[in-house]
Coordinates of C-alpha atoms in Angstrom, one line a residue:
X20 CA 16.8 13.6 8.3
X21 CA 14.4 15.5 6.1
X22 CA 11.4 13.9 4.5
X23 CA 13.0 14.4 1.1
X24 CA 16.2 12.5 2.2
X25 CA 14.0 9.8 3.8
X26 CA 12.0 9.3 0.5
X27 CA 15.2 9.3 -1.5
X28 CA 16.7 6.6 0.6
X29 CA 13.6 4.5 0.5
X30 CA 13.3 4.8 -3.3
X31 CA 16.9 3.7 -3.7
X32 CA 16.2 0.5 -1.6
X33 CA 13.0 -0.2 -3.5
X34 CA 14.8 0.1 -6.9
X35 CA 17.4 -2.4 -5.7
X36 CA 14.7 -4.9 -4.9
X37 CA 14.7 -4.3 -1.2
X38 CA 11.9 -4.2 1.4
X39 CA 11.0 -1.2 3.5
X40 CA 8.9 -0.2 6.5
X41 CA 7.0 3.0 5.9
X42 CA 4.0 5.1 7.2
X43 CA 0.9 5.0 4.9
X44 CA -2.5 6.6 4.8
X45 CA -3.6 4.0 7.3
X46 CA -1.3 1.8 9.5
X47 CA 2.5 1.3 9.1
X48 CA 3.2 -0.9 6.1
X49 CA 5.8 -3.3 4.7
X50 CA 6.5 -2.3 1.1
X51 CA 8.4 -3.3 -2.0
X52 CA 8.4 -3.0 -5.8
X53 CA 5.0 -4.5 -6.8
X54 CA 6.6 -5.6 -10.1
X55 CA 9.4 -7.6 -8.4
X56 CA 8.4 -11.2 -7.6
X57 CA 11.4 -11.9 -5.4
X58 CA 10.8 -8.8 -3.3
X59 CA 7.1 -9.7 -3.0
X60 CA 8.1 -13.2 -1.8
X61 CA 10.3 -11.6 0.9
X62 CA 7.3 -9.6 2.1
X63 CA 5.2 -12.8 2.4
X64 CA 8.1 -14.5 4.3
X65 CA 8.5 -11.5 6.7
X66 CA 4.8 -11.6 7.5
X67 CA 4.8 -15.4 7.7
X68 CA 1.8 -15.3 5.4
X69 CA 0.6 -17.8 2.9
X70 CA 1.1 -16.3 -0.6
X71 CA -2.4 -17.4 -1.6
X72 CA -3.6 -14.4 0.4
X73 CA -3.1 -11.4 -2.0
X74 CA -1.4 -8.2 -0.9
X75 CA -2.6 -4.7 -1.8
X76 CA -0.8 -1.9 -3.7
X77 CA -0.5 1.8 -3.2
X78 CA -0.2 4.3 -6.1
X79 CA -0.1 8.1 -6.2
X80 CA -2.6 8.8 -8.9
X81 CA -5.5 7.4 -11.0
X82 CA -3.2 7.5 -14.1
X83 CA -0.7 5.2 -12.4
X84 CA -3.5 2.9 -11.2
X85 CA -4.7 2.5 -14.8
X86 CA -1.4 0.9 -15.8
X87 CA -2.1 -2.2 -13.7
X88 CA -5.5 -3.3 -15.0
X89 CA -6.8 -4.3 -18.4
X90 CA -10.0 -2.3 -17.8
X91 CA -11.1 0.0 -14.9
X92 CA -14.9 0.0 -14.9
X93 CA -16.7 3.4 -14.9
X94 CA -18.1 2.7 -11.4
X95 CA -14.5 2.6 -10.1
X96 CA -13.7 6.1 -11.4
X97 CA -17.0 7.4 -9.9
X98 CA -16.0 5.9 -6.6
X99 CA -12.5 7.3 -6.7
X100 CA -13.8 10.7 -7.6
X101 CA -16.1 10.6 -4.6
X102 CA -13.3 9.4 -2.3
X103 CA -10.8 12.0 -3.5
X104 CA -13.2 14.9 -3.3
X105 CA -12.2 17.6 -0.8
X106 CA -13.7 16.5 2.6
X107 CA -12.8 17.4 6.2
X108 CA -10.3 14.9 7.8
X109 CA -12.8 13.9 10.4
X110 CA -15.5 13.1 7.8
X111 CA -16.4 9.4 7.5
X112 CA -15.9 9.7 3.7
X113 CA -12.3 10.7 4.3
X114 CA -11.4 7.1 5.3
X115 CA -8.9 5.5 2.9
X116 CA -10.5 2.9 0.7
X117 CA -8.9 0.0 -1.2
X118 CA -10.7 -1.1 -4.3
X119 CA -10.3 -4.7 -5.6
X120 CA -10.5 -4.9 -9.4
X121 CA -10.4 -7.7 -11.9
X122 CA -7.8 -8.1 -14.7
X123 CA -4.6 -7.1 -12.9
X124 CA -1.6 -6.8 -15.3
X125 CA 2.1 -5.6 -15.3
X126 CA 2.7 -6.8 -11.7
X127 CA 4.6 -9.6 -10.0
X128 CA 2.5 -12.8 -10.5
X129 CA 2.7 -13.7 -6.8
X130 CA 1.0 -10.4 -6.0
X131 CA -2.2 -11.1 -8.0
X132 CA -5.0 -13.2 -6.6
X133 CA -5.8 -16.5 -8.2
X134 CA -8.9 -15.0 -9.9
X135 CA -6.7 -12.3 -11.5
X136 CA -7.9 -9.5 -9.1
X137 CA -5.8 -7.0 -7.1
X138 CA -6.5 -4.6 -4.3
X139 CA -5.2 -1.1 -5.0
X140 CA -5.5 2.3 -3.2
X141 CA -4.7 5.8 -4.3
X142 CA -3.0 7.4 -1.3
X143 CA -3.6 11.0 -0.3
X144 CA -1.4 11.0 2.7
X145 CA 1.6 13.3 2.0
X146 CA 4.5 10.9 2.8
X147 CA 3.3 7.8 1.0
X148 CA 1.9 9.8 -1.9
X149 CA 5.3 11.4 -2.5
X150 CA 7.1 8.1 -2.1
X151 CA 4.8 6.5 -4.7
X152 CA 5.3 9.5 -7.0
X153 CA 9.1 9.4 -6.7
X154 CA 9.2 5.6 -7.2
X155 CA 7.1 5.8 -10.3
X156 CA 5.6 2.3 -9.8
X157 CA 3.0 0.6 -7.7
X158 CA 4.2 -0.1 -4.1
X159 CA 3.2 -3.1 -2.1
X160 CA 1.4 -2.0 1.1
X161 CA 0.6 -4.6 3.7
X162 CA 0.3 -4.0 7.4
X163 CA 3.6 -4.3 9.3
X164 CA 2.7 -7.2 11.5
X165 CA 3.2 -11.0 11.6
X166 CA 0.2 -12.6 10.0
X167 CA -2.7 -13.0 12.5
X168 CA -1.3 -10.4 14.9
X169 CA -2.7 -6.8 15.2
X170 CA -1.7 -4.2 12.6
X171 CA 0.9 -1.7 13.7
X172 CA -0.9 1.6 14.1
X173 CA 2.3 3.4 14.9
X174 CA 6.0 2.7 14.5
X175 CA 6.3 1.8 18.2
X176 CA 3.8 -1.1 17.7
X177 CA 6.0 -2.9 15.1
X178 CA 7.3 -6.3 16.1
X179 CA 11.2 -6.1 16.3
X180 CA 11.3 -9.4 14.3
X181 CA 9.9 -7.4 11.3
X182 CA 12.2 -4.4 11.8
X183 CA 15.2 -6.8 11.7
X184 CA 14.3 -8.3 8.4
X185 CA 13.7 -5.2 6.2
X186 CA 16.3 -3.3 4.3
X187 CA 15.2 0.2 5.3
X188 CA 12.9 1.8 7.9
X189 CA 11.6 5.2 7.1
X190 CA 12.2 8.0 9.7
X191 CA 9.1 10.0 8.9
X192 CA 6.2 9.9 11.4
X193 CA 8.1 7.5 13.8
X194 CA 7.2 9.7 16.8
X195 CA 3.4 9.5 16.2
X196 CA 1.2 8.0 18.8
X197 CA -2.4 8.2 17.5
X198 CA -5.0 5.7 16.4
X199 CA -4.9 4.5 12.8
X200 CA -7.1 1.9 11.3
X201 CA -6.9 -0.3 8.1
X202 CA -8.7 1.0 5.0
X203 CA -12.2 0.1 3.9
X204 CA -12.2 -2.5 1.1
X205 CA -14.6 -2.5 -1.7
X206 CA -14.8 -5.3 -4.4
X207 CA -15.8 -4.0 -7.9
X208 CA -16.4 -6.6 -10.6
X209 CA -16.3 -5.9 -14.3
X210 CA -20.1 -6.2 -14.6
X211 CA -20.4 -3.3 -12.1
X212 CA -21.3 -5.5 -9.1
X213 CA -20.1 -3.8 -5.8
X214 CA -19.4 -5.7 -2.6
X215 CA -18.2 -4.1 0.6
X216 CA -15.7 -6.4 2.2
X217 CA -14.5 -4.2 5.1
X218 CA -16.1 -0.9 6.2

């Protein structure tokens, strides 16, 4: 199967309200349409996770990201610019970074934290970036593991119980066997206050 066919199949499932397993710019992820509350609930159920713990989203561009917040502070754009600047893959600054922002809008209510914030990341990894671009919406991205268990760095690490419950498992990058780590997480408040949650 070509990458293009794989993405086409995944997008079809997402548009029908389904849940997928896919490789991201960090670990393998469970994904669904971030605007579909029923699909989001299924992701929580598959992970056996309390829905008070917010999930994050992936998008393909800053323009898409802007659709999901009332206001993106200037410091966020500065941070994004510095993260997406051309850097060698082995540079510490190349690590994917999730930004938590206030005032999330146009998303499934059960995806947004109680304080109205949402974690979002602009992916630069080719497969997930193309998937987000083709889907034309934010994509839920939460590590493919039962809550409390280690994140699945590679496809071979995914618990069979998760594979059985999703509607589509992407073929791309299934053969990989290399270390992947979750993203850094930075909390940006509307007043410009910055908090590093995970390095």
